[in-house]
Amino acid sequence: MRWSRSCIPTFKENPAEAEIASHRLMLRAGLIRKLTSGVYTFLPFGFKVIKKIEAIVREEMDAIGCQEVLMPVLHPIEIYEESGRLGSFGPELFKLQDGRQRTFALGPTHEEVITMVARDDMKSYRSLPQCLYQILIKFRDEIRPRYGVVRAREFIMKDAYSFHQSGESLDETYRAMEGAYRRIIERCGLSFRMVEAESGYIGGNESHEFVVLAQSGESTILSCACGYAVNVERAAALEPETRTGEQAPAAYERVRTPAMTTVEQVAGFLEVTPREIVKTLLYRTRDRCVAVLVPGDREVNEVKLIRVFDDPQVRFLQPEEIQSLTGGPVGFSGPVGLPAGIAVYADNLVKRYGSMIVGANEGETHLRGVKAGRDFGVERFDDFVWAREGDLCPKCGIPTEKTNGLEVGHIFKLGTKYSQAMKAEFLDEKGQSHPFIMGCYGFGISRMVAAAIEQLHDADGIVWPLSIAPVPLLILAVNMKDADIREAACRLEAECEKRGIETLLDDRDLSPGSKFKDADLVGIPFRLTVGKKLKEGKVELFHRASRQVEEIPLGEAAERIAELIGS
Ligand code: ATP
Ligand code: MG
C-alpha cells in the first residue's frame, strides 16, 4: 500500500485530551479518531492491529475447542430482569426504546443471551461441556470514559461462556482458558501477570485477571517472587505478627483532643503513631447500621465492605446521621458505648492491639487505653482495609511488590448464578434436572491495542511487536522525485508483496526528516530506506525495536525481510 493514498493521518503535537502515552500515540499515529466521549473510529492501521489480535484470539479459542457464534447487540430489557442484573449494572447499561415503546439494552456482556441459548438447546448432559465465544462490540456507559480505547463506552470484546455438568468439568475448561489467554498475550509479544481478582457485578466465586504490565495502567497488582499475584482491590492486608499498643491499663482514660480532625493531628497531639489510633467508620447496610474499626494508618476498601456485608448499596452515614445516632460529631466516633443495634465489625489487624486510642462519641474527645473484648464487643473480625506494597504474600509470607498494568482479560467461575436465576437446566443420567454450572471469559480486543502501545513505546513513538504490527515493513523512499529511487522503491515493494509481505511504501512528497519522524511514530517493525546508498546498490535496514541499522544490497532486501518475519 502507498502512504500517499492511505488514511494514516499523523501529527506532531501532543493532543491535550490524552493523559497516557498509548492514547496520545494512537491519535498521533492515525490509528483512531474520536467521535464523541468514549466512542472511536479505528482507522486503517488501527483496524489492522485489531484484526491481527482477533486472529490470534480466534486461533487460541478454536484450539481449546470453543465454538464461535454471533449474538445480538440489541437485548430486550426483560432478560436483565430475569437474571436480576438490572440493578447491579445500574447506570452503565445503555438503554433505548423501539417504536412501540419497548425498552432494550445495548449488550454490555452476554451472560443472559447465552444462558437462554443453553436453556433451549443444551438439554441433556450428553451435550456437555460446551464453550461458545464471539467477538463483538460491547456498550457500557462508563462513568468516566478515559485513556482513549482503554475505557471506552463502545469497545470490542471477545467473550466466551462455558456450560458444565460438574465443577470438575468447569475447572478443566477454566484451566484451558487460562492457558489460551497466556498464549494469546505471549503471542502478542507482551509481558503480563495473571492475578487473583474481584469478580465485580458479573458475580461468581473465582476469577483471575490478565494484566499487561505498564506503569500508567489503571490496575494495581501486588506480586511476589513465588509467582503469586493479586489485584490490590482483592489483596488481603497481611502484616508480620507484631503487636500494636502497650498492655491496656486497668481502665481507659478520656483525653481532650481539641480541634483535631485527622488521625495524623490526633496522633501528633497525643505523641503516638497513627497506627496506635483505631478509626471507627459508620455505615448503613441493607438492614442496619454498622461500625467498622480499622487501624489509623489504613483505609477501608469499599469492595471488601460490599463482600463482607453482601450488599452493593452499603454506604457511609451522613454527618447528621452520625450525630443523632452516636451523640458525637463525625470524626469522633468510637466503639465504646455505641447504642445497641449498631454491630461492631473490625479489621483482622485490630486483633493485634494490646490497647488502642479511639473516638469517644463526643466532640474533641478520645479514649485512650481501650481494649477490645473488655470495653466493647466485636461481632466479627474480617478483612476490610486496602492492602499495600510490603503486605505479606499469603502463599509464602514474603513482602509483596507493587506493579501497575492494564487488565486485558478476565476469567470467572460463575457457578449457577445465571442458570439458577434464569432456570436454565439440563437433565442428568437419571433424568433429573440441574442448573448448568457456568464459566465466562472476557478479553478486551480494543483495549489490547492500547496495552501493547503502553508497554512497548519509546520517546519517538510506537514500537509494535511483529505479530500485531499493522504491517511488518515500511519502505521509505527518501525522495520520490528521484527516478532511480522511485523505481528501486517500487520494485522492492512489488517484490516484497509477491512474497506475501504486507508493505507500506512511504511515497509522500515530504522532507526525509518528516518521513523518518513519522516512521518512528507509527512504529512498523522493519524499515527499508531507499536513499543515497542506492548509488552503491544498497538500502538501509532499520529495526524499530532495537534501533539497529544495517546496510544490505538492494537485491537481497526482500529475501532478508522475508527471513526476519518468517514468512
Ligand atoms: P474494568 O474493571 O476495567 O471496568 P470489567 O471488570 O468491567 O473491567 P469485564 O466485564 O471483565 O471488565 O470485561 C472483560 C474485558 O473487557 C476487560 O478485561 C477489558 O479488557 C475489557 N473492557 C471492559 N470494559 C472496557 C471498556 N470500558 N473499554 C474497553 N475495554 C473494556
Ligand atoms: Mg467495568
mmCIF file of N, CA and C in Angstrom, residues 9-106:
data_model
loop_
_atom_site.group_PDB
_atom_site.id
_atom_site.type_symbol
_atom_site.label_atom_id
_atom_site.label_comp_id
_atom_site.label_asym_id
_atom_site.label_seq_id
_atom_site.Cartn_x
_atom_site.Cartn_y
_atom_site.Cartn_z
ATOM 1 N N PRO A 9 -3.323 9.306 8.977
ATOM 2 C CA PRO A 9 -3.044 10.724 9.217
ATOM 3 C C PRO A 9 -2.272 10.925 10.522
ATOM 4 N N THR A 10 -1.027 11.360 10.391
ATOM 5 C CA THR A 10 -0.202 11.547 11.598
ATOM 6 C C THR A 10 -0.117 13.033 11.940
ATOM 7 N N PHE A 11 0.193 13.323 13.181
ATOM 8 C CA PHE A 11 0.505 14.713 13.535
ATOM 9 C C PHE A 11 1.509 14.769 14.682
ATOM 10 N N LYS A 12 2.136 15.947 14.820
ATOM 11 C CA LYS A 12 3.278 16.085 15.737
ATOM 12 C C LYS A 12 2.899 16.451 17.160
ATOM 13 N N GLU A 13 1.887 17.320 17.291
ATOM 14 C CA GLU A 13 1.578 17.901 18.598
ATOM 15 C C GLU A 13 0.951 16.841 19.491
ATOM 16 N N ASN A 14 1.223 16.936 20.805
ATOM 17 C CA ASN A 14 0.562 16.028 21.722
ATOM 18 C C ASN A 14 -0.845 16.517 21.994
ATOM 19 N N PRO A 15 -1.857 15.681 21.728
ATOM 20 C CA PRO A 15 -3.232 16.132 21.956
ATOM 21 C C PRO A 15 -3.485 16.372 23.443
ATOM 22 N N ALA A 16 -4.077 17.508 23.755
ATOM 23 C CA ALA A 16 -4.255 17.904 25.158
ATOM 24 C C ALA A 16 -5.133 16.919 25.916
ATOM 25 N N GLU A 17 -6.106 16.306 25.219
ATOM 26 C CA GLU A 17 -7.050 15.454 25.933
ATOM 27 C C GLU A 17 -6.436 14.128 26.392
ATOM 28 N N ALA A 18 -5.246 13.782 25.846
ATOM 29 C CA ALA A 18 -4.703 12.448 26.122
ATOM 30 C C ALA A 18 -3.784 12.463 27.336
ATOM 31 N N GLU A 19 -4.118 11.644 28.347
ATOM 32 C CA GLU A 19 -3.325 11.635 29.580
ATOM 33 C C GLU A 19 -2.228 10.586 29.567
ATOM 34 N N ILE A 20 -2.406 9.523 28.775
ATOM 35 C CA ILE A 20 -1.382 8.476 28.793
ATOM 36 C C ILE A 20 -0.814 8.265 27.397
ATOM 37 N N ALA A 21 0.381 7.657 27.367
ATOM 38 C CA ALA A 21 1.134 7.545 26.112
ATOM 39 C C ALA A 21 0.344 6.843 25.020
ATOM 40 N N SER A 22 -0.319 5.748 25.357
ATOM 41 C CA SER A 22 -0.991 4.996 24.287
ATOM 42 C C SER A 22 -2.089 5.841 23.647
ATOM 43 N N HIS A 23 -2.786 6.615 24.438
ATOM 44 C CA HIS A 23 -3.850 7.452 23.896
ATOM 45 C C HIS A 23 -3.257 8.511 22.968
ATOM 46 N N ARG A 24 -2.181 9.161 23.453
ATOM 47 C CA ARG A 24 -1.500 10.173 22.625
ATOM 48 C C ARG A 24 -1.031 9.563 21.317
ATOM 49 N N LEU A 25 -0.376 8.418 21.428
ATOM 50 C CA LEU A 25 0.234 7.825 20.236
ATOM 51 C C LEU A 25 -0.808 7.264 19.273
ATOM 52 N N MET A 26 -1.907 6.755 19.800
ATOM 53 C CA MET A 26 -2.944 6.234 18.899
ATOM 54 C C MET A 26 -3.558 7.358 18.077
ATOM 55 N N LEU A 27 -3.676 8.532 18.705
ATOM 56 C CA LEU A 27 -4.182 9.687 17.953
ATOM 57 C C LEU A 27 -3.118 10.188 16.973
ATOM 58 N N ARG A 28 -1.907 10.375 17.496
ATOM 59 C CA ARG A 28 -0.849 10.965 16.654
ATOM 60 C C ARG A 28 -0.461 10.071 15.480
ATOM 61 N N ALA A 29 -0.493 8.758 15.688
ATOM 62 C CA ALA A 29 -0.091 7.845 14.610
ATOM 63 C C ALA A 29 -1.257 7.511 13.685
ATOM 64 N N GLY A 30 -2.395 8.159 13.915
ATOM 65 C CA GLY A 30 -3.520 7.962 12.994
ATOM 66 C C GLY A 30 -4.165 6.585 13.101
ATOM 67 N N LEU A 31 -4.230 6.031 14.326
ATOM 68 C CA LEU A 31 -4.886 4.728 14.495
ATOM 69 C C LEU A 31 -6.364 4.893 14.812
ATOM 70 N N ILE A 32 -6.685 5.929 15.563
ATOM 71 C CA ILE A 32 -8.077 6.145 15.968
ATOM 72 C C ILE A 32 -8.456 7.623 15.841
ATOM 73 N N ARG A 33 -9.736 7.857 15.738
ATOM 74 C CA ARG A 33 -10.275 9.214 15.835
ATOM 75 C C ARG A 33 -11.514 9.153 16.703
ATOM 76 N N LYS A 34 -11.696 10.218 17.513
ATOM 77 C CA LYS A 34 -12.814 10.237 18.456
ATOM 78 C C LYS A 34 -14.080 10.771 17.779
ATOM 79 N N LEU A 35 -15.192 10.084 18.006
ATOM 80 C CA LEU A 35 -16.463 10.612 17.524
ATOM 81 C C LEU A 35 -17.104 11.439 18.630
ATOM 82 N N THR A 36 -17.175 10.828 19.817
ATOM 83 C CA THR A 36 -17.675 11.535 20.995
ATOM 84 C C THR A 36 -17.090 10.806 22.199
ATOM 85 N N SER A 37 -17.354 11.297 23.403
ATOM 86 C CA SER A 37 -16.706 10.734 24.592
ATOM 87 C C SER A 37 -16.794 9.199 24.638
ATOM 88 N N GLY A 38 -15.634 8.546 24.638
ATOM 89 C CA GLY A 38 -15.593 7.088 24.757
ATOM 90 C C GLY A 38 -16.040 6.339 23.515
ATOM 91 N N VAL A 39 -16.106 7.011 22.373
ATOM 92 C CA VAL A 39 -16.556 6.357 21.136
ATOM 93 C C VAL A 39 -15.567 6.711 20.013
ATOM 94 N N TYR A 40 -14.961 5.682 19.432
ATOM 95 C CA TYR A 40 -13.860 5.901 18.486
ATOM 96 C C TYR A 40 -14.045 5.167 17.170
ATOM 97 N N THR A 41 -13.506 5.774 16.109
ATOM 98 C CA THR A 41 -13.345 5.090 14.825
ATOM 99 C C THR A 41 -11.942 4.499 14.807
ATOM 100 N N PHE A 42 -11.813 3.272 14.372
ATOM 101 C CA PHE A 42 -10.489 2.712 14.111
ATOM 102 C C PHE A 42 -10.178 2.950 12.643
ATOM 103 N N LEU A 43 -9.152 3.732 12.369
ATOM 104 C CA LEU A 43 -8.711 3.994 11.001
ATOM 105 C C LEU A 43 -7.938 2.762 10.489
ATOM 106 N N PRO A 44 -7.546 2.759 9.189
ATOM 107 C CA PRO A 44 -6.997 1.523 8.613
ATOM 108 C C PRO A 44 -5.898 0.839 9.442
ATOM 109 N N PHE A 45 -4.915 1.601 9.928
ATOM 110 C CA PHE A 45 -3.839 0.942 10.678
ATOM 111 C C PHE A 45 -4.313 0.456 12.045
ATOM 112 N N GLY A 46 -5.198 1.196 12.681
ATOM 113 C CA GLY A 46 -5.755 0.743 13.957
ATOM 114 C C GLY A 46 -6.532 -0.541 13.753
ATOM 115 N N PHE A 47 -7.311 -0.562 12.683
ATOM 116 C CA PHE A 47 -8.148 -1.735 12.424
ATOM 117 C C PHE A 47 -7.319 -2.950 12.030
ATOM 118 N N LYS A 48 -6.188 -2.714 11.352
ATOM 119 C CA LYS A 48 -5.314 -3.838 11.013
ATOM 120 C C LYS A 48 -4.807 -4.512 12.292
ATOM 121 N N VAL A 49 -4.455 -3.696 13.288
ATOM 122 C CA VAL A 49 -3.973 -4.274 14.551
ATOM 123 C C VAL A 49 -5.099 -5.072 15.218
ATOM 124 N N ILE A 50 -6.293 -4.479 15.232
ATOM 125 C CA ILE A 50 -7.453 -5.184 15.792
ATOM 126 C C ILE A 50 -7.604 -6.566 15.131
ATOM 127 N N LYS A 51 -7.521 -6.586 13.790
ATOM 128 C CA LYS A 51 -7.736 -7.846 13.080
ATOM 129 C C LYS A 51 -6.648 -8.872 13.405
ATOM 130 N N LYS A 52 -5.418 -8.383 13.614
ATOM 131 C CA LYS A 52 -4.340 -9.331 13.958
ATOM 132 C C LYS A 52 -4.573 -9.918 15.345
ATOM 133 N N ILE A 53 -4.986 -9.060 16.281
ATOM 134 C CA ILE A 53 -5.252 -9.568 17.637
ATOM 135 C C ILE A 53 -6.434 -10.553 17.579
ATOM 136 N N GLU A 54 -7.466 -10.164 16.845
ATOM 137 C CA GLU A 54 -8.633 -11.057 16.722
ATOM 138 C C GLU A 54 -8.237 -12.416 16.153
ATOM 139 N N ALA A 55 -7.346 -12.402 15.161
ATOM 140 C CA ALA A 55 -6.952 -13.676 14.544
ATOM 141 C C ALA A 55 -6.251 -14.574 15.564
ATOM 142 N N ILE A 56 -5.380 -13.969 16.386
ATOM 143 C CA ILE A 56 -4.679 -14.760 17.409
ATOM 144 C C ILE A 56 -5.695 -15.303 18.421
ATOM 145 N N VAL A 57 -6.616 -14.434 18.828
ATOM 146 C CA VAL A 57 -7.631 -14.851 19.808
ATOM 147 C C VAL A 57 -8.478 -15.996 19.230
ATOM 148 N N ARG A 58 -8.908 -15.859 17.975
ATOM 149 C CA ARG A 58 -9.714 -16.925 17.343
ATOM 150 C C ARG A 58 -8.956 -18.236 17.311
ATOM 151 N N GLU A 59 -7.682 -18.173 16.901
ATOM 152 C CA GLU A 59 -6.909 -19.418 16.817
ATOM 153 C C GLU A 59 -6.827 -20.098 18.173
ATOM 154 N N GLU A 60 -6.588 -19.303 19.198
ATOM 155 C CA GLU A 60 -6.423 -19.922 20.526
ATOM 156 C C GLU A 60 -7.758 -20.410 21.091
ATOM 157 N N MET A 61 -8.841 -19.707 20.785
ATOM 158 C CA MET A 61 -10.155 -20.183 21.238
ATOM 159 C C MET A 61 -10.505 -21.478 20.510
ATOM 160 N N ASP A 62 -10.301 -21.495 19.194
ATOM 161 C CA ASP A 62 -10.621 -22.694 18.420
ATOM 162 C C ASP A 62 -9.764 -23.874 18.896
ATOM 163 N N ALA A 63 -8.499 -23.568 19.233
ATOM 164 C CA ALA A 63 -7.584 -24.639 19.631
ATOM 165 C C ALA A 63 -8.021 -25.343 20.918
ATOM 166 N N ILE A 64 -8.760 -24.648 21.792
ATOM 167 C CA ILE A 64 -9.227 -25.338 23.005
ATOM 168 C C ILE A 64 -10.686 -25.784 22.849
ATOM 169 N N GLY A 65 -11.153 -25.792 21.616
ATOM 170 C CA GLY A 65 -12.472 -26.370 21.361
ATOM 171 C C GLY A 65 -13.652 -25.439 21.565
ATOM 172 N N CYS A 66 -13.402 -24.132 21.602
ATOM 173 C CA CYS A 66 -14.544 -23.206 21.709
ATOM 174 C C CYS A 66 -15.148 -23.006 20.317
ATOM 175 N N GLN A 67 -16.461 -22.763 20.295
ATOM 176 C CA GLN A 67 -17.157 -22.574 19.014
ATOM 177 C C GLN A 67 -17.565 -21.113 18.883
ATOM 178 N N GLU A 68 -17.301 -20.563 17.701
ATOM 179 C CA GLU A 68 -17.624 -19.153 17.517
ATOM 180 C C GLU A 68 -19.094 -18.954 17.133
ATOM 181 N N VAL A 69 -19.700 -17.972 17.762
ATOM 182 C CA VAL A 69 -21.094 -17.608 17.459
ATOM 183 C C VAL A 69 -21.158 -16.095 17.298
ATOM 184 N N LEU A 70 -22.321 -15.591 16.974
ATOM 185 C CA LEU A 70 -22.517 -14.144 16.922
ATOM 186 C C LEU A 70 -23.862 -13.827 17.547
ATOM 187 N N MET A 71 -23.817 -13.120 18.658
ATOM 188 C CA MET A 71 -25.058 -12.818 19.386
ATOM 189 C C MET A 71 -25.485 -11.383 19.094
ATOM 190 N N PRO A 72 -26.756 -11.079 19.381
ATOM 191 C CA PRO A 72 -27.241 -9.733 19.072
ATOM 192 C C PRO A 72 -26.668 -8.672 20.010
ATOM 193 N N VAL A 73 -26.634 -7.459 19.495
ATOM 194 C CA VAL A 73 -26.255 -6.296 20.299
ATOM 195 C C VAL A 73 -27.489 -5.787 21.056
ATOM 196 N N LEU A 74 -28.648 -5.947 20.424
ATOM 197 C CA LEU A 74 -29.892 -5.404 20.970
ATOM 198 C C LEU A 74 -30.555 -6.436 21.886
ATOM 199 N N HIS A 75 -30.706 -6.084 23.150
ATOM 200 C CA HIS A 75 -31.243 -7.034 24.137
ATOM 201 C C HIS A 75 -32.544 -6.506 24.735
ATOM 202 N N PRO A 76 -33.613 -7.291 24.695
ATOM 203 C CA PRO A 76 -34.821 -6.855 25.402
ATOM 204 C C PRO A 76 -34.509 -6.725 26.898
ATOM 205 N N ILE A 77 -34.959 -5.661 27.508
ATOM 206 C CA ILE A 77 -34.578 -5.366 28.889
ATOM 207 C C ILE A 77 -35.025 -6.458 29.861
ATOM 208 N N GLU A 78 -36.092 -7.186 29.470
ATOM 209 C CA GLU A 78 -36.641 -8.218 30.369
ATOM 210 C C GLU A 78 -35.604 -9.268 30.747
ATOM 211 N N ILE A 79 -34.637 -9.519 29.852
ATOM 212 C CA ILE A 79 -33.676 -10.584 30.188
ATOM 213 C C ILE A 79 -32.814 -10.182 31.385
ATOM 214 N N TYR A 80 -32.647 -8.872 31.570
ATOM 215 C CA TYR A 80 -31.866 -8.422 32.736
ATOM 216 C C TYR A 80 -32.719 -8.463 34.001
ATOM 217 N N GLU A 81 -34.045 -8.344 33.810
ATOM 218 C CA GLU A 81 -34.933 -8.515 34.963
ATOM 219 C C GLU A 81 -34.890 -9.971 35.397
ATOM 220 N N GLU A 82 -34.880 -10.846 34.391
ATOM 221 C CA GLU A 82 -34.880 -12.272 34.693
ATOM 222 C C GLU A 82 -33.599 -12.693 35.419
ATOM 223 N N SER A 83 -32.478 -12.177 35.019
ATOM 224 C CA SER A 83 -31.221 -12.579 35.665
ATOM 225 C C SER A 83 -31.004 -11.825 36.966
ATOM 226 N N GLY A 84 -31.770 -10.752 37.182
ATOM 227 C CA GLY A 84 -31.603 -9.968 38.404
ATOM 228 C C GLY A 84 -30.453 -8.985 38.304
ATOM 229 N N ARG A 85 -29.980 -8.713 37.066
ATOM 230 C CA ARG A 85 -28.793 -7.871 36.945
ATOM 231 C C ARG A 85 -29.110 -6.413 36.623
ATOM 232 N N LEU A 86 -30.404 -6.118 36.471
ATOM 233 C CA LEU A 86 -30.771 -4.750 36.110
ATOM 234 C C LEU A 86 -30.224 -3.757 37.131
ATOM 235 N N GLY A 87 -30.403 -4.104 38.415
ATOM 236 C CA GLY A 87 -29.943 -3.222 39.487
ATOM 237 C C GLY A 87 -28.437 -3.135 39.550
ATOM 238 N N SER A 88 -27.764 -4.289 39.453
ATOM 239 C CA SER A 88 -26.317 -4.262 39.681
ATOM 240 C C SER A 88 -25.569 -3.584 38.530
ATOM 241 N N PHE A 89 -26.089 -3.660 37.313
ATOM 242 C CA PHE A 89 -25.454 -2.927 36.220
ATOM 243 C C PHE A 89 -25.610 -1.424 36.407
ATOM 244 N N GLY A 90 -26.799 -1.057 36.906
ATOM 245 C CA GLY A 90 -27.063 0.346 37.177
ATOM 246 C C GLY A 90 -26.891 1.197 35.933
ATOM 247 N N PRO A 91 -26.320 2.382 36.128
ATOM 248 C CA PRO A 91 -26.262 3.354 35.033
ATOM 249 C C PRO A 91 -25.333 2.952 33.892
ATOM 250 N N GLU A 92 -24.532 1.894 34.062
ATOM 251 C CA GLU A 92 -23.623 1.504 32.960
ATOM 252 C C GLU A 92 -24.368 0.919 31.769
ATOM 253 N N LEU A 93 -25.616 0.494 31.998
ATOM 254 C CA LEU A 93 -26.380 -0.125 30.915
ATOM 255 C C LEU A 93 -26.949 0.956 29.990
ATOM 256 N N PHE A 94 -26.618 0.874 28.703
ATOM 257 C CA PHE A 94 -27.208 1.783 27.719
ATOM 258 C C PHE A 94 -28.609 1.294 27.397
ATOM 259 N N LYS A 95 -29.615 2.157 27.523
ATOM 260 C CA LYS A 95 -30.986 1.729 27.234
ATOM 261 C C LYS A 95 -31.561 2.564 26.096
ATOM 262 N N LEU A 96 -32.469 1.955 25.346
ATOM 263 C CA LEU A 96 -33.159 2.694 24.286
ATOM 264 C C LEU A 96 -34.542 2.075 24.088
ATOM 265 N N GLN A 97 -35.392 2.793 23.363
ATOM 266 C CA GLN A 97 -36.748 2.291 23.150
ATOM 267 C C GLN A 97 -37.026 2.105 21.680
ATOM 268 N N ASP A 98 -37.821 1.090 21.358
ATOM 269 C CA ASP A 98 -38.198 0.928 19.966
ATOM 270 C C ASP A 98 -39.466 1.735 19.695
ATOM 271 N N GLY A 99 -39.969 1.660 18.470
ATOM 272 C CA GLY A 99 -41.132 2.458 18.076
ATOM 273 C C GLY A 99 -42.382 2.130 18.865
ATOM 274 N N ARG A 100 -42.386 0.955 19.502
ATOM 275 C CA ARG A 100 -43.566 0.587 20.307
ATOM 276 C C ARG A 100 -43.331 0.789 21.801
ATOM 277 N N GLN A 101 -42.340 1.622 22.102
ATOM 278 C CA GLN A 101 -42.044 1.966 23.494
ATOM 279 C C GLN A 101 -41.571 0.778 24.313
ATOM 280 N N ARG A 102 -41.009 -0.223 23.674
ATOM 281 C CA ARG A 102 -40.415 -1.310 24.445
ATOM 282 C C ARG A 102 -38.956 -0.964 24.697
ATOM 283 N N THR A 103 -38.500 -1.300 25.897
ATOM 284 C CA THR A 103 -37.138 -0.918 26.267
ATOM 285 C C THR A 103 -36.144 -2.025 25.916
ATOM 286 N N PHE A 104 -35.029 -1.595 25.360
ATOM 287 C CA PHE A 104 -33.938 -2.509 25.029
ATOM 288 C C PHE A 104 -32.645 -1.997 25.673
ATOM 289 N N ALA A 105 -31.698 -2.915 25.809
ATOM 290 C CA ALA A 105 -30.358 -2.501 26.241
ATOM 291 C C ALA A 105 -29.401 -2.832 25.116
ATOM 292 N N LEU A 106 -28.319 -2.055 25.023
ATOM 293 C CA LEU A 106 -27.229 -2.409 24.115
ATOM 294 C C LEU A 106 -26.289 -3.292 24.923
#
